[in-house]
mmCIF file of C-alpha atoms in Angstrom:
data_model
loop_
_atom_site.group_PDB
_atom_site.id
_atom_site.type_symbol
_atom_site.label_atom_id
_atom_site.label_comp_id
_atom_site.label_asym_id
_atom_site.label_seq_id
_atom_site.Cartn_x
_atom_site.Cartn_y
_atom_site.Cartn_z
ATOM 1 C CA UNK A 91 -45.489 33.059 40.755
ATOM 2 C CA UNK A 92 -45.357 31.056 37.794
ATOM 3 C CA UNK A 93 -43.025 27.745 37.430
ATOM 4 C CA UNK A 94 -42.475 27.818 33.596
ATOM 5 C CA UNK A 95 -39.180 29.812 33.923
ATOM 6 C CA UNK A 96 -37.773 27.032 36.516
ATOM 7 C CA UNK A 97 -39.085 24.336 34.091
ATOM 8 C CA UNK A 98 -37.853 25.786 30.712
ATOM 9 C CA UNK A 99 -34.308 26.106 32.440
ATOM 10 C CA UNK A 100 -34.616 22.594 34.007
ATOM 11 C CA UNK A 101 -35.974 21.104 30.756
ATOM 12 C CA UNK A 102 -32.496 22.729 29.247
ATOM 13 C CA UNK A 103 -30.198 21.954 31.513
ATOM 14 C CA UNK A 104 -31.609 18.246 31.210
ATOM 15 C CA UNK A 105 -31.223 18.633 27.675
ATOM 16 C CA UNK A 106 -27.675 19.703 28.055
ATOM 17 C CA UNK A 107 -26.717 16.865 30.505
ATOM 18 C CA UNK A 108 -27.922 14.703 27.756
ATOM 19 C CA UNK A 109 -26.153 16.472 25.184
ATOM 20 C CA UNK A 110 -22.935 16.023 27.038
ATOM 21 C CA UNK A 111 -23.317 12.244 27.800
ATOM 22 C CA UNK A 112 -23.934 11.584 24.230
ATOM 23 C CA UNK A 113 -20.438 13.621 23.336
ATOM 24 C CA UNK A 114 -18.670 11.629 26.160
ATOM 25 C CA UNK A 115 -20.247 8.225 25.154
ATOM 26 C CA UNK A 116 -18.921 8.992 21.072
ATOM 27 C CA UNK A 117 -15.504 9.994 22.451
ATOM 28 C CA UNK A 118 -15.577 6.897 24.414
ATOM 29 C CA UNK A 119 -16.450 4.836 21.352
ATOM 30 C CA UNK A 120 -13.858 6.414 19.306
ATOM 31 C CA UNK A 121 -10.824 6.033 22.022
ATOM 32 C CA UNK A 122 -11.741 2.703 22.929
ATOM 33 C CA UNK A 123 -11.505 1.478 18.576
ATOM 34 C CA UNK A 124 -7.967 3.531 18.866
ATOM 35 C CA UNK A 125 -7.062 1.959 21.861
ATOM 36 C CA UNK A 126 -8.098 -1.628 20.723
ATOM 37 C CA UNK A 127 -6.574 -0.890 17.331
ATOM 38 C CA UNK A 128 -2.996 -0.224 18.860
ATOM 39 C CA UNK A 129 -3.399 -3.391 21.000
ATOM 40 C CA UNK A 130 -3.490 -5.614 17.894
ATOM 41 C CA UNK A 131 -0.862 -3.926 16.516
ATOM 42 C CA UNK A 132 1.471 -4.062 19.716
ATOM 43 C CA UNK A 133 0.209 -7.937 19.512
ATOM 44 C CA UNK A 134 1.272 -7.988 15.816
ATOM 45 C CA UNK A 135 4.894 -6.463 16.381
ATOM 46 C CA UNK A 136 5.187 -8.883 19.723
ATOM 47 C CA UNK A 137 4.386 -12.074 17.571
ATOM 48 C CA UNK A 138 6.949 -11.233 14.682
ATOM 49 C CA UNK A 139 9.979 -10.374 17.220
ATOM 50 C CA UNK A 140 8.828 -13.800 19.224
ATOM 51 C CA UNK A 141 8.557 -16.107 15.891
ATOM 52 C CA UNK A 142 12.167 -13.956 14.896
ATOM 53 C CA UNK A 143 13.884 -15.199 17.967
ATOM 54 C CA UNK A 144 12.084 -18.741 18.170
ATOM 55 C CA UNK A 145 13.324 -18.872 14.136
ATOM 56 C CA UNK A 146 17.055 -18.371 14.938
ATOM 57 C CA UNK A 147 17.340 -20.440 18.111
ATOM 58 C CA UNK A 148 15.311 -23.552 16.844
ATOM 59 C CA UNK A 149 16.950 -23.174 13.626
ATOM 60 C CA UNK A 150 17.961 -26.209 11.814
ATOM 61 C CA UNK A 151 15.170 -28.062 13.996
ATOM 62 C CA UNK A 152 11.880 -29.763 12.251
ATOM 63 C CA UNK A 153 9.592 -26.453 13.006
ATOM 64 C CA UNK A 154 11.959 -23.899 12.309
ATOM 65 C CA UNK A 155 10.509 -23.463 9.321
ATOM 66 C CA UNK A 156 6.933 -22.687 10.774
ATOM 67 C CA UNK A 157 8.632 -19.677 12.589
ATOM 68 C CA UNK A 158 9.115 -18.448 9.210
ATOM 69 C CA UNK A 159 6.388 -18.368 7.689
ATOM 70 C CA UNK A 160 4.376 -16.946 10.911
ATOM 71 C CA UNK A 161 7.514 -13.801 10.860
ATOM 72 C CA UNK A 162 5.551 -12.832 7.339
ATOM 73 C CA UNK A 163 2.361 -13.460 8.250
ATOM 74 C CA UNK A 164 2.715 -11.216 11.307
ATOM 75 C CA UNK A 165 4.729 -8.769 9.450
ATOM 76 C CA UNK A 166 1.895 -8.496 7.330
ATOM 77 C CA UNK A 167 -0.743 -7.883 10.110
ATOM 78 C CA UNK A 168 1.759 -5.154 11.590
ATOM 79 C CA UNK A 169 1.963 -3.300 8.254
ATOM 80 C CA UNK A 170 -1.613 -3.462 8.130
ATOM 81 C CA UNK A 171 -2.491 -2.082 11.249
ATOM 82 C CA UNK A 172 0.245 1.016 10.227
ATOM 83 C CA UNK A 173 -1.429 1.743 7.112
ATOM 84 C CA UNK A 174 -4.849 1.237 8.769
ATOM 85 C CA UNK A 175 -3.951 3.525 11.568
ATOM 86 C CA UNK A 176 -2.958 6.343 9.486
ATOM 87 C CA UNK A 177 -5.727 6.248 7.057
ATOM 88 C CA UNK A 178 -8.228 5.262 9.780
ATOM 89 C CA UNK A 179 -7.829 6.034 13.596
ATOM 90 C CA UNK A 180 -5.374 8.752 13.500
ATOM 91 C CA UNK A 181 -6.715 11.715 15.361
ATOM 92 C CA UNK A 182 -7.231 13.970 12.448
ATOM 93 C CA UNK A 183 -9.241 11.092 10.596
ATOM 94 C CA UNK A 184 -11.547 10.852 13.832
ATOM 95 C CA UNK A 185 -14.050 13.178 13.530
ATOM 96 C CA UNK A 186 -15.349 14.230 17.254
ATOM 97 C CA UNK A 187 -11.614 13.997 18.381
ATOM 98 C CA UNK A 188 -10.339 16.100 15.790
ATOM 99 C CA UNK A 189 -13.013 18.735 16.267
ATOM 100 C CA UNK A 190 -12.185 19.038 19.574
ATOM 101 C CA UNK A 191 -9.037 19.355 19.235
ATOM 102 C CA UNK A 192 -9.267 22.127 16.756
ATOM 103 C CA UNK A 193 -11.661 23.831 19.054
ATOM 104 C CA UNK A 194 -8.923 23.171 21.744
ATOM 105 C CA UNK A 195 -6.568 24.880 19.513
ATOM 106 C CA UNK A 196 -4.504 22.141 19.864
ATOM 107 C CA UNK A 197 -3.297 21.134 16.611
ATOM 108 C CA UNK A 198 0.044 20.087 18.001
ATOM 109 C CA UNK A 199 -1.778 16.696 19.159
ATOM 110 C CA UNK A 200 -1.830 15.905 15.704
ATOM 111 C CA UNK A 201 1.667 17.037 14.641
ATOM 112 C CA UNK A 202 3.342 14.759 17.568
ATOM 113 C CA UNK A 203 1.066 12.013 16.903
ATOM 114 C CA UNK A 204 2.231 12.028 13.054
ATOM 115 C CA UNK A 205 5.503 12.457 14.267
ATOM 116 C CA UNK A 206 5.275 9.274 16.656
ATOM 117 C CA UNK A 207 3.731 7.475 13.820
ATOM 118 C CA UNK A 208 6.900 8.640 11.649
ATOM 119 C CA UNK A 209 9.543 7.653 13.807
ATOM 120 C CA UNK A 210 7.441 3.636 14.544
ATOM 121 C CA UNK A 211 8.137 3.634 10.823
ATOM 122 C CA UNK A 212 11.935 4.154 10.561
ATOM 123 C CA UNK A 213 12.288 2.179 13.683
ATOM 124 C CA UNK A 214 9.947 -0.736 11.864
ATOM 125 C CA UNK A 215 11.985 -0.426 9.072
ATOM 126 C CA UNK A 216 15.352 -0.944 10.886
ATOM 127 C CA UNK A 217 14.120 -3.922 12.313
ATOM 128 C CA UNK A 218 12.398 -5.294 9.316
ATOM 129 C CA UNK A 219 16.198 -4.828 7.239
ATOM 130 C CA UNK A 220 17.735 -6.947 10.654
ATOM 131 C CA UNK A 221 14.909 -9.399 10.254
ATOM 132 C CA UNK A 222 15.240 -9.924 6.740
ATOM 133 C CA UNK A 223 19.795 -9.838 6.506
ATOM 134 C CA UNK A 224 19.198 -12.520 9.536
ATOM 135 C CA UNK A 225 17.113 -14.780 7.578
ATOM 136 C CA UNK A 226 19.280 -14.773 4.733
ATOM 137 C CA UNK A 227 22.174 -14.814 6.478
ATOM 138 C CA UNK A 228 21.428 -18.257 9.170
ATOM 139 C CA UNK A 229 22.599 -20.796 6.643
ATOM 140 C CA UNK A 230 25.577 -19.267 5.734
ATOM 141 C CA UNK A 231 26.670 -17.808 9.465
ATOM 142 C CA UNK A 232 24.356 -18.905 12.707
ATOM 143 C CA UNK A 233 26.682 -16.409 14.579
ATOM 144 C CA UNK A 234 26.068 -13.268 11.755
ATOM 145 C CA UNK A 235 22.248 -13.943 12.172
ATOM 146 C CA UNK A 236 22.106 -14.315 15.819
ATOM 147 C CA UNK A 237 23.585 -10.769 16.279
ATOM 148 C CA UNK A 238 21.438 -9.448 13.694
ATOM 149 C CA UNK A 239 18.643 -10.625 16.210
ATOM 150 C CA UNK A 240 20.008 -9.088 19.057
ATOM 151 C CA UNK A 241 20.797 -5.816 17.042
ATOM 152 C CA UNK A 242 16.971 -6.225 15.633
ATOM 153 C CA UNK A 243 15.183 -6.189 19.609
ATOM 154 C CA UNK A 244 17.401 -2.940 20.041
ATOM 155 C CA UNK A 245 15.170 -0.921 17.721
#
């Protein structure tokens, strides 16, 4: 009795372990960019609505002014990290997740992700108008603006 046959089928199923690992570890890579991606992002949209709030209740104060400028500087990052994500890290622009998930016949994924994207956009921009009417508004009315903050951390 010869071994070949055992060895060519343990030679491919070796082969095919490795095969598999190497799938899992590019999936991993891509996931974990997405998944650090959205982080700074969640970090970017944390930091505006914290410099917002610290703007309108220290304002009038010495560094109110430095909450200002750090609301368009993380405003900026946010936007960023929208455009980037769409163009970038969106599961249609990742190559091994989107094949998959065209094998999987699941092109819905990437339908309700768009969609999810979509809606963080109108919501952004909702908060963005209460943001900006706020800003413009603290000189003239303290009281106007400080609703427009608490109507701005509903969105």
């Amino acid at each position: 009795m010869s071994l070949g046959p055992l060895i060519v089928v343990s030679v491919l199923s070796i082969q095919g372990l490795n095969d598999i690992k190497r799938d899992v570890d590019i999936l991993y890579q891509e996931n974990l960019v997405v998944v650090s991606q959205i982080a700074e992002g969640l970090d970017s949209v944390d930091n505006v609505d914290n410099s917002f709030t610290n703007y309108i209740l220290n304002y009038g104060d010495l560094g109110a002014s430095q909450y200002l400028n750090d609301i368009t500087d993380y405003r900026n990052q946010f936007e960023d990290f929208l455009s980037t994500y769409e163009d970038d890290y969106s599961y249609e622009n990742l190559p091994n997740i989107a094949a998959i998930i065209t094998a999987e016949d699941r092109d819905d994924l990437i339908t309700a992700e768009q969609t999810s994207l979509d809606s963080l956009k109108i919501a952004w921009g909702l908060y963005w108008a209460d943001v900006e009417s706020a800003t413009n508004l603290i000189s003239d009315s303290y009281d106007a603006a400080l609703d427009l903050m608490y109507n701005a951390s509903g969105h």
